[in-house]
Coordinates of C-alpha atoms in Angstrom, one line a residue:
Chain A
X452 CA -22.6 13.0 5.0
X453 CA -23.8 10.0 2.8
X454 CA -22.2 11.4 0.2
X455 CA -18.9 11.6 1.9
X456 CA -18.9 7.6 3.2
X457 CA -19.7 6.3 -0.4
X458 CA -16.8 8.2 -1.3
X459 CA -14.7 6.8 1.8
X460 CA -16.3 3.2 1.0
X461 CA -15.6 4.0 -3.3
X462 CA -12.0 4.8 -1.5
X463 CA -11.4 1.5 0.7
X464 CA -12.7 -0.8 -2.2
X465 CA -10.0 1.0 -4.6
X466 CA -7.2 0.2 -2.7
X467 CA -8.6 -3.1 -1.4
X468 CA -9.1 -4.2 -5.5
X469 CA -5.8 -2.8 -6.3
X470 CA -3.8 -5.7 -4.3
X471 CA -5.5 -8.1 -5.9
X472 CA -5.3 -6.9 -9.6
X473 CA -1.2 -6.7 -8.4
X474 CA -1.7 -10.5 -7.5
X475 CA -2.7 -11.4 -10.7
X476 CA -0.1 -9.3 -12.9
X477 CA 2.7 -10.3 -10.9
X478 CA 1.9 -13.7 -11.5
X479 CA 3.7 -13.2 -14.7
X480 CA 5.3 -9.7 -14.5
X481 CA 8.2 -9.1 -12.6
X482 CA 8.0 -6.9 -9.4
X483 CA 10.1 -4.0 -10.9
X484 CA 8.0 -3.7 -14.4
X485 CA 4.9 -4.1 -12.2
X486 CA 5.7 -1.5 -10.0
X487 CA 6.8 1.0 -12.3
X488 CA 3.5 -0.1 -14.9
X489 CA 1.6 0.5 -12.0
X490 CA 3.1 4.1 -11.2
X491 CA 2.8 5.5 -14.2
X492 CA -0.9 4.9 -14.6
X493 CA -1.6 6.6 -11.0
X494 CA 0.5 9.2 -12.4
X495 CA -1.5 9.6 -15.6
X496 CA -4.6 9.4 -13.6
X497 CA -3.9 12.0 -10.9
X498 CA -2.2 14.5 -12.5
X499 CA -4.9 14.8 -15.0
X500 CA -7.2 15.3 -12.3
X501 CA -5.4 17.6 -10.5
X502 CA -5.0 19.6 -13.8
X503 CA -9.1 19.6 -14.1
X504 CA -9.6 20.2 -10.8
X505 CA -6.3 23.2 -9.5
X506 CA -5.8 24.0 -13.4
X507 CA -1.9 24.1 -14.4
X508 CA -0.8 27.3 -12.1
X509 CA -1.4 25.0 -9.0
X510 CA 1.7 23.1 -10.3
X511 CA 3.8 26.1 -9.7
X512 CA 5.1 25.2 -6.1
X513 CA 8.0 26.9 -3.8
X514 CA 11.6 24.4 -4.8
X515 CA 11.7 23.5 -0.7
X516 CA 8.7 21.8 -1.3
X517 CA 9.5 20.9 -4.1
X518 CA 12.6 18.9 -2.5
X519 CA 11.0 17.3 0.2
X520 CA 7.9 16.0 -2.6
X521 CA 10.5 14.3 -4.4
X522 CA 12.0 13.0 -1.1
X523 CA 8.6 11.3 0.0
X524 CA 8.2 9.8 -3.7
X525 CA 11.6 7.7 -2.9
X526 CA 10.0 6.8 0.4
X527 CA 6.7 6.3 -1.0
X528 CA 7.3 4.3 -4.5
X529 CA 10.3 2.8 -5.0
X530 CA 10.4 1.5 -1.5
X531 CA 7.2 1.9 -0.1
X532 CA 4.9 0.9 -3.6
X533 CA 7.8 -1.3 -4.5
X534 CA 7.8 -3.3 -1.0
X535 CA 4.1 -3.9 -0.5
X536 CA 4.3 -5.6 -4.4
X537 CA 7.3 -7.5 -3.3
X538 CA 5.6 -8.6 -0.2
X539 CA 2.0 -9.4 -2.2
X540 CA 4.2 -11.5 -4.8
X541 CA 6.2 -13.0 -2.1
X542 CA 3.6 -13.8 0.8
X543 CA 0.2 -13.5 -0.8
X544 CA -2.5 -10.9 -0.6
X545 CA -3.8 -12.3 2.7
X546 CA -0.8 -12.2 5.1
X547 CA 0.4 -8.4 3.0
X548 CA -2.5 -6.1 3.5
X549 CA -3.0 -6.6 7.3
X550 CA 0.7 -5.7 8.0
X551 CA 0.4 -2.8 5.1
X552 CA -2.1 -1.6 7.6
X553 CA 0.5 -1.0 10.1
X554 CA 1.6 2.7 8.3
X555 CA -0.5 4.7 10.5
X556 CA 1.7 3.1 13.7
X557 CA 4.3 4.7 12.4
X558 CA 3.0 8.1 11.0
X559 CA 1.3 8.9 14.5
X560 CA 4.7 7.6 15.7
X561 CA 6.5 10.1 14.0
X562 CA 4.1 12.9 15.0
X563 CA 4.5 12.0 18.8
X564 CA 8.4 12.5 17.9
X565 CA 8.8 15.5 15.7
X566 CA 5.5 17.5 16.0
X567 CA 5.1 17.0 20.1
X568 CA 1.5 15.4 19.5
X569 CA 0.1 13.4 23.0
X570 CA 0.3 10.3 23.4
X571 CA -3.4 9.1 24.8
X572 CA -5.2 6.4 25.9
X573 CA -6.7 5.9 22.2
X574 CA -3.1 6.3 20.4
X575 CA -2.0 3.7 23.4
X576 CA -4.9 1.3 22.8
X577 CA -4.6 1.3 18.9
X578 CA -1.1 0.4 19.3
X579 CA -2.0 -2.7 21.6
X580 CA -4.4 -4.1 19.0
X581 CA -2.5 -3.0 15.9
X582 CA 1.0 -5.1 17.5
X583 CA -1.6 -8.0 18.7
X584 CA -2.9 -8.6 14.7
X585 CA 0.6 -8.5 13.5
X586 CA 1.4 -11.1 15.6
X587 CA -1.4 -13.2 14.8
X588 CA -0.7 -12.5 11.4
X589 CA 3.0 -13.0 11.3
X590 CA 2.9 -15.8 13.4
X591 CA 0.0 -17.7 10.9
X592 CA 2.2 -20.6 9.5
X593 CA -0.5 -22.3 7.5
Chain B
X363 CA 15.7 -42.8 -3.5
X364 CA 12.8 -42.1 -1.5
X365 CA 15.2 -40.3 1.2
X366 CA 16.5 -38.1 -1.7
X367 CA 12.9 -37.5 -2.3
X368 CA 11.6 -36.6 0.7
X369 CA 14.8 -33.9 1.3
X370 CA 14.1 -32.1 -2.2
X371 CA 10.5 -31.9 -0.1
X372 CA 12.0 -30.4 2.4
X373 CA 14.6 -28.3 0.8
X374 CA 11.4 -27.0 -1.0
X375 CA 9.0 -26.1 1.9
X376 CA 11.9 -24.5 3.3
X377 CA 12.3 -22.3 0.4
X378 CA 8.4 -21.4 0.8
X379 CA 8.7 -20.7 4.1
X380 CA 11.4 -18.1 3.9
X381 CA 10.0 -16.7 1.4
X382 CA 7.1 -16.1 3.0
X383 CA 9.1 -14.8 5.6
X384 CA 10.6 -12.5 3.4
X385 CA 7.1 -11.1 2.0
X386 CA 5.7 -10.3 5.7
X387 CA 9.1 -8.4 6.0
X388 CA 9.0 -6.3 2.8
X389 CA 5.3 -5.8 3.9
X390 CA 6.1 -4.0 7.1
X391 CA 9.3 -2.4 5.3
X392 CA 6.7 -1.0 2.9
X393 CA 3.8 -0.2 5.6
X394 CA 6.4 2.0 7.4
X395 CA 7.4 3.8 4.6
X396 CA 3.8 4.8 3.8
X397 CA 3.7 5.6 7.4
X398 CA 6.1 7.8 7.0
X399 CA 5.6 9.4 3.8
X400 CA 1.6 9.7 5.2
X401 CA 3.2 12.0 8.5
X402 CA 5.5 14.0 5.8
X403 CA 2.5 14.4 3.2
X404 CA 0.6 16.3 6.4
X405 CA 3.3 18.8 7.1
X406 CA 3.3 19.3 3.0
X407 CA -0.5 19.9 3.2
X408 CA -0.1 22.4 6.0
X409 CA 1.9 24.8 3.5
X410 CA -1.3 24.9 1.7
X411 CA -0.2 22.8 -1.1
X412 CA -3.1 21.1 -3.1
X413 CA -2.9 17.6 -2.3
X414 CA -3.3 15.8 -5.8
X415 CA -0.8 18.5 -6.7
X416 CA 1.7 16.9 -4.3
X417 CA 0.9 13.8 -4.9
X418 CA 1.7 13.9 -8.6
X419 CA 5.0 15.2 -8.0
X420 CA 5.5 12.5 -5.6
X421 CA 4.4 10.0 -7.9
X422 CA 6.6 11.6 -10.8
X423 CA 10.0 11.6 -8.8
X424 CA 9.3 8.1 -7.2
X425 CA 8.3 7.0 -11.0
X426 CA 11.5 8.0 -12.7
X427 CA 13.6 7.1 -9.9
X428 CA 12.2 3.4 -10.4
X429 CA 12.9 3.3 -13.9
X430 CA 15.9 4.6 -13.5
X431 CA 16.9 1.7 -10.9
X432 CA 15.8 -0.9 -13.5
X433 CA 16.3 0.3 -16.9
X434 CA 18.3 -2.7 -17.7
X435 CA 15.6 -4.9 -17.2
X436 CA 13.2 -2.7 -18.4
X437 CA 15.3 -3.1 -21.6
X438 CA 15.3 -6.8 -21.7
X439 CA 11.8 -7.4 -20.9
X440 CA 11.5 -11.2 -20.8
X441 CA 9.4 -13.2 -23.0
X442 CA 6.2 -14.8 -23.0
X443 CA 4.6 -12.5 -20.3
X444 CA 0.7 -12.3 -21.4
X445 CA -0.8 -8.9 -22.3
X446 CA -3.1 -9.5 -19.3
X447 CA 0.0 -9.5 -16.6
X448 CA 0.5 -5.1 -18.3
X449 CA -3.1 -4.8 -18.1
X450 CA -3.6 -6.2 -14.5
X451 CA -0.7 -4.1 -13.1
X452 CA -1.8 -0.9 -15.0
X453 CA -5.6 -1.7 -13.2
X454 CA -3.8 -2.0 -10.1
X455 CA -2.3 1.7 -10.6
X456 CA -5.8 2.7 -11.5
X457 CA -7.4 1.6 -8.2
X458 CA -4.8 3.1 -6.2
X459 CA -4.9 6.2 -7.6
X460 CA -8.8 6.1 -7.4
X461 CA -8.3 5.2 -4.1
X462 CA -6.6 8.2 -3.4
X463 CA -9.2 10.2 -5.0
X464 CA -12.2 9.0 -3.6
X465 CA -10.5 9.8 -0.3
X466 CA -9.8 13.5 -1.1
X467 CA -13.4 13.9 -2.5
X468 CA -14.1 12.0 1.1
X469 CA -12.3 14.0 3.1
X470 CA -13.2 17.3 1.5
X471 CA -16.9 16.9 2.1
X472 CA -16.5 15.6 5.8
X473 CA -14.6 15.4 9.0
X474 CA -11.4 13.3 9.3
X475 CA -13.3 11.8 12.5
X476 CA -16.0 10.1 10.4
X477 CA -14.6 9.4 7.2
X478 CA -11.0 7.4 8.1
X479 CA -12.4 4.4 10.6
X480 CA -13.9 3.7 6.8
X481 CA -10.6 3.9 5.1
X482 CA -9.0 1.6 8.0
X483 CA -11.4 -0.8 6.3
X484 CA -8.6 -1.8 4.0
X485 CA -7.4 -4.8 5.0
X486 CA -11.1 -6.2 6.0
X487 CA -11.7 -5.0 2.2
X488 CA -9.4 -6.4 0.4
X489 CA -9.6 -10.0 2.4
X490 CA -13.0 -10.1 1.3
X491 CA -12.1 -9.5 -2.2
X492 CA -9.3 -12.2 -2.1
X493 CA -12.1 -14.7 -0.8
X494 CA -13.8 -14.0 -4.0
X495 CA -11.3 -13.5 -6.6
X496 CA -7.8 -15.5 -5.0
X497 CA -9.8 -18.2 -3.6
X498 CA -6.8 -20.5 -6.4
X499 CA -4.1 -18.9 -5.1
X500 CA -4.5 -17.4 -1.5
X501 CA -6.0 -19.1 1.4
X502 CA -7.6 -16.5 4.2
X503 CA -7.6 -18.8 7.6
X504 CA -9.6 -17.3 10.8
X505 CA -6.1 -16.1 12.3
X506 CA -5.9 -13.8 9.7
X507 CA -9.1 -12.8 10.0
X508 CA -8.6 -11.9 13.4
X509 CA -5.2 -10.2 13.0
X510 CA -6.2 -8.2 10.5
X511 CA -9.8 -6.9 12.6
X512 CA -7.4 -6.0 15.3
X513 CA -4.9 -4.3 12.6
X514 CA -8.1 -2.3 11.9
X515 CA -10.1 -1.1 15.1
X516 CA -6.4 -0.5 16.1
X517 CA -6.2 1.6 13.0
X518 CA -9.3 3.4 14.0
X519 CA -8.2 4.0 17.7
X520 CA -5.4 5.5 16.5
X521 CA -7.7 7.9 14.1
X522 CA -9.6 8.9 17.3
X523 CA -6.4 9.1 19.0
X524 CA -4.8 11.5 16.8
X525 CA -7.7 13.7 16.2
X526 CA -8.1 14.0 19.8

């Protein structure tokens, strides 16, 4: 169980150091070049390890899903990636990664939708307090 | 000439406001899309599809599309741009993708229920970091500190909420 939350923790600090190493470049770098620099070294990164780890004949996937993988890579990258650099170059680190936060809103808001999951008191609650820091956030002038 | 002064000011802060504005927006524009693509990912994973697996072909469509979008400027790269700016960005990539890793490895060793209130950590993470590292550049004031705690026991609830 250790194990697992140093990797959760290894997880949280990647993400968390990879905003502010996009601060930095796009001090110089256009959003676009940074973005797709950015994208290609994830790739490089992940689909060697998922060549060590599956081996090549994992790759071989039915075209439907196929389809729809390429579908969430637009939603994803060039407008999900591409907006959160945008909005890290254009607002700052501090005021981006609370409202980058929000995604889960919407993916357990899609699942009430199109999958029939509840809504509880917890998904109710969470919603509350995720709308409240936005606010707090959005409405921070200084 | 100090009234022209004073309205270049102005005209200036009201530049840096909007365009602050128009960060926060792109920043929910691009949470919601990771929202999204996070509830699609799931059904993907369902049809017993490895997950790096899918998120490499996601990476490599969303990659090409990209480039595809800005291959004029991608031809014209501008000068001057320091070899630290490719490096930083390429680092950036590096993290996410490690990111993503770390969580697989996470979640392949525990239960959802115990390992993602850490990953809503996020936000609380990478605040801390931009304390240390930003402190030229980005100022973290107490209201953000508190809208982004919310953001994140929010975040958790919802976790529960889900798993539930």
């Amino acid at each position: 169980m250790i194990t697992a939350i140093i990797f959760a923790l290894l997880a949280a600090t990647g993400w968390g150091s990879s905003a502010i190493f996009t601060r930095k470049g796009l001090e110089y770098l256009p959003t676009s070049i940074g973005t797709i620099l950015s994208l290609i070294a994830s790739f490089i990164v992940l689909a060697t390890a998922a060549i060590i780890v599956y081996g090549f004949q994992s790759f071989s996937i039915p075209i439907v899903i196929f389809y729809i993988l390429v579908f969430i890579g637009i939603v994803n990258y060039p407008i999900g990636r591409y907006m959160n650099f945008t909005s890290v170059r254009l607002a700052g680190v501090s005021r981006s990664s609370p409202l980058l936060a929000c995604a889960p809103l919407v993916s357990s808001g899609l699942a009430i939708i199109f999958t029939n999951e509840q809504l509880n008191i917890y998904l109710g609650v969470g919603t509350l307090l995720i709308v409240t820091g936005i606010i707090l956030v959005v409405s921070e002038r200084r | 000439m100090w009234s022209v002064k004073e309205d270049k000011d102005m005209k200036s802060l009201i530049t840096e406001k909007n365009t602050v504005i128009l960060g926060m927006l792109c920043a929910l524009i691009g949470g919601s899309a990771y929202g999204a693509s996070q509830f699609m990912f799931k059904q993907v994973f369902k049809q017993n599809i490895d997950p790096l697996v899918a998120v490499s072909y996601a990476l490599l469509s969303g990659t090409i599309i990209l480039i595809v979008l800005n291959i004029k400027s991608l031809k014209r790269p501008e000068k001057q741009i320091p070899k630290e700016a490719y490096i930083y960005c390429i680092i950036a990539g590096i993290c996410a993708s490690g990111g993503l890793g770390f969580s697989a490895l996470a979640l392949n060793i525990a239960p959802v229920v115990v390992v993602s209130p850490i990953f809503a950590l996020v936000p609380l993470v990478t605040l801390s970091l931009t304390v240390i590292f930003l402190k030229a550049t980005d100022r973290v004031t107490k209201k953000i500190w508190i809208g982004a705690t919310l953001v994140v026991i929010g975040v958790i609830f919802i976790g529960f909420g889900s798993y539930q």
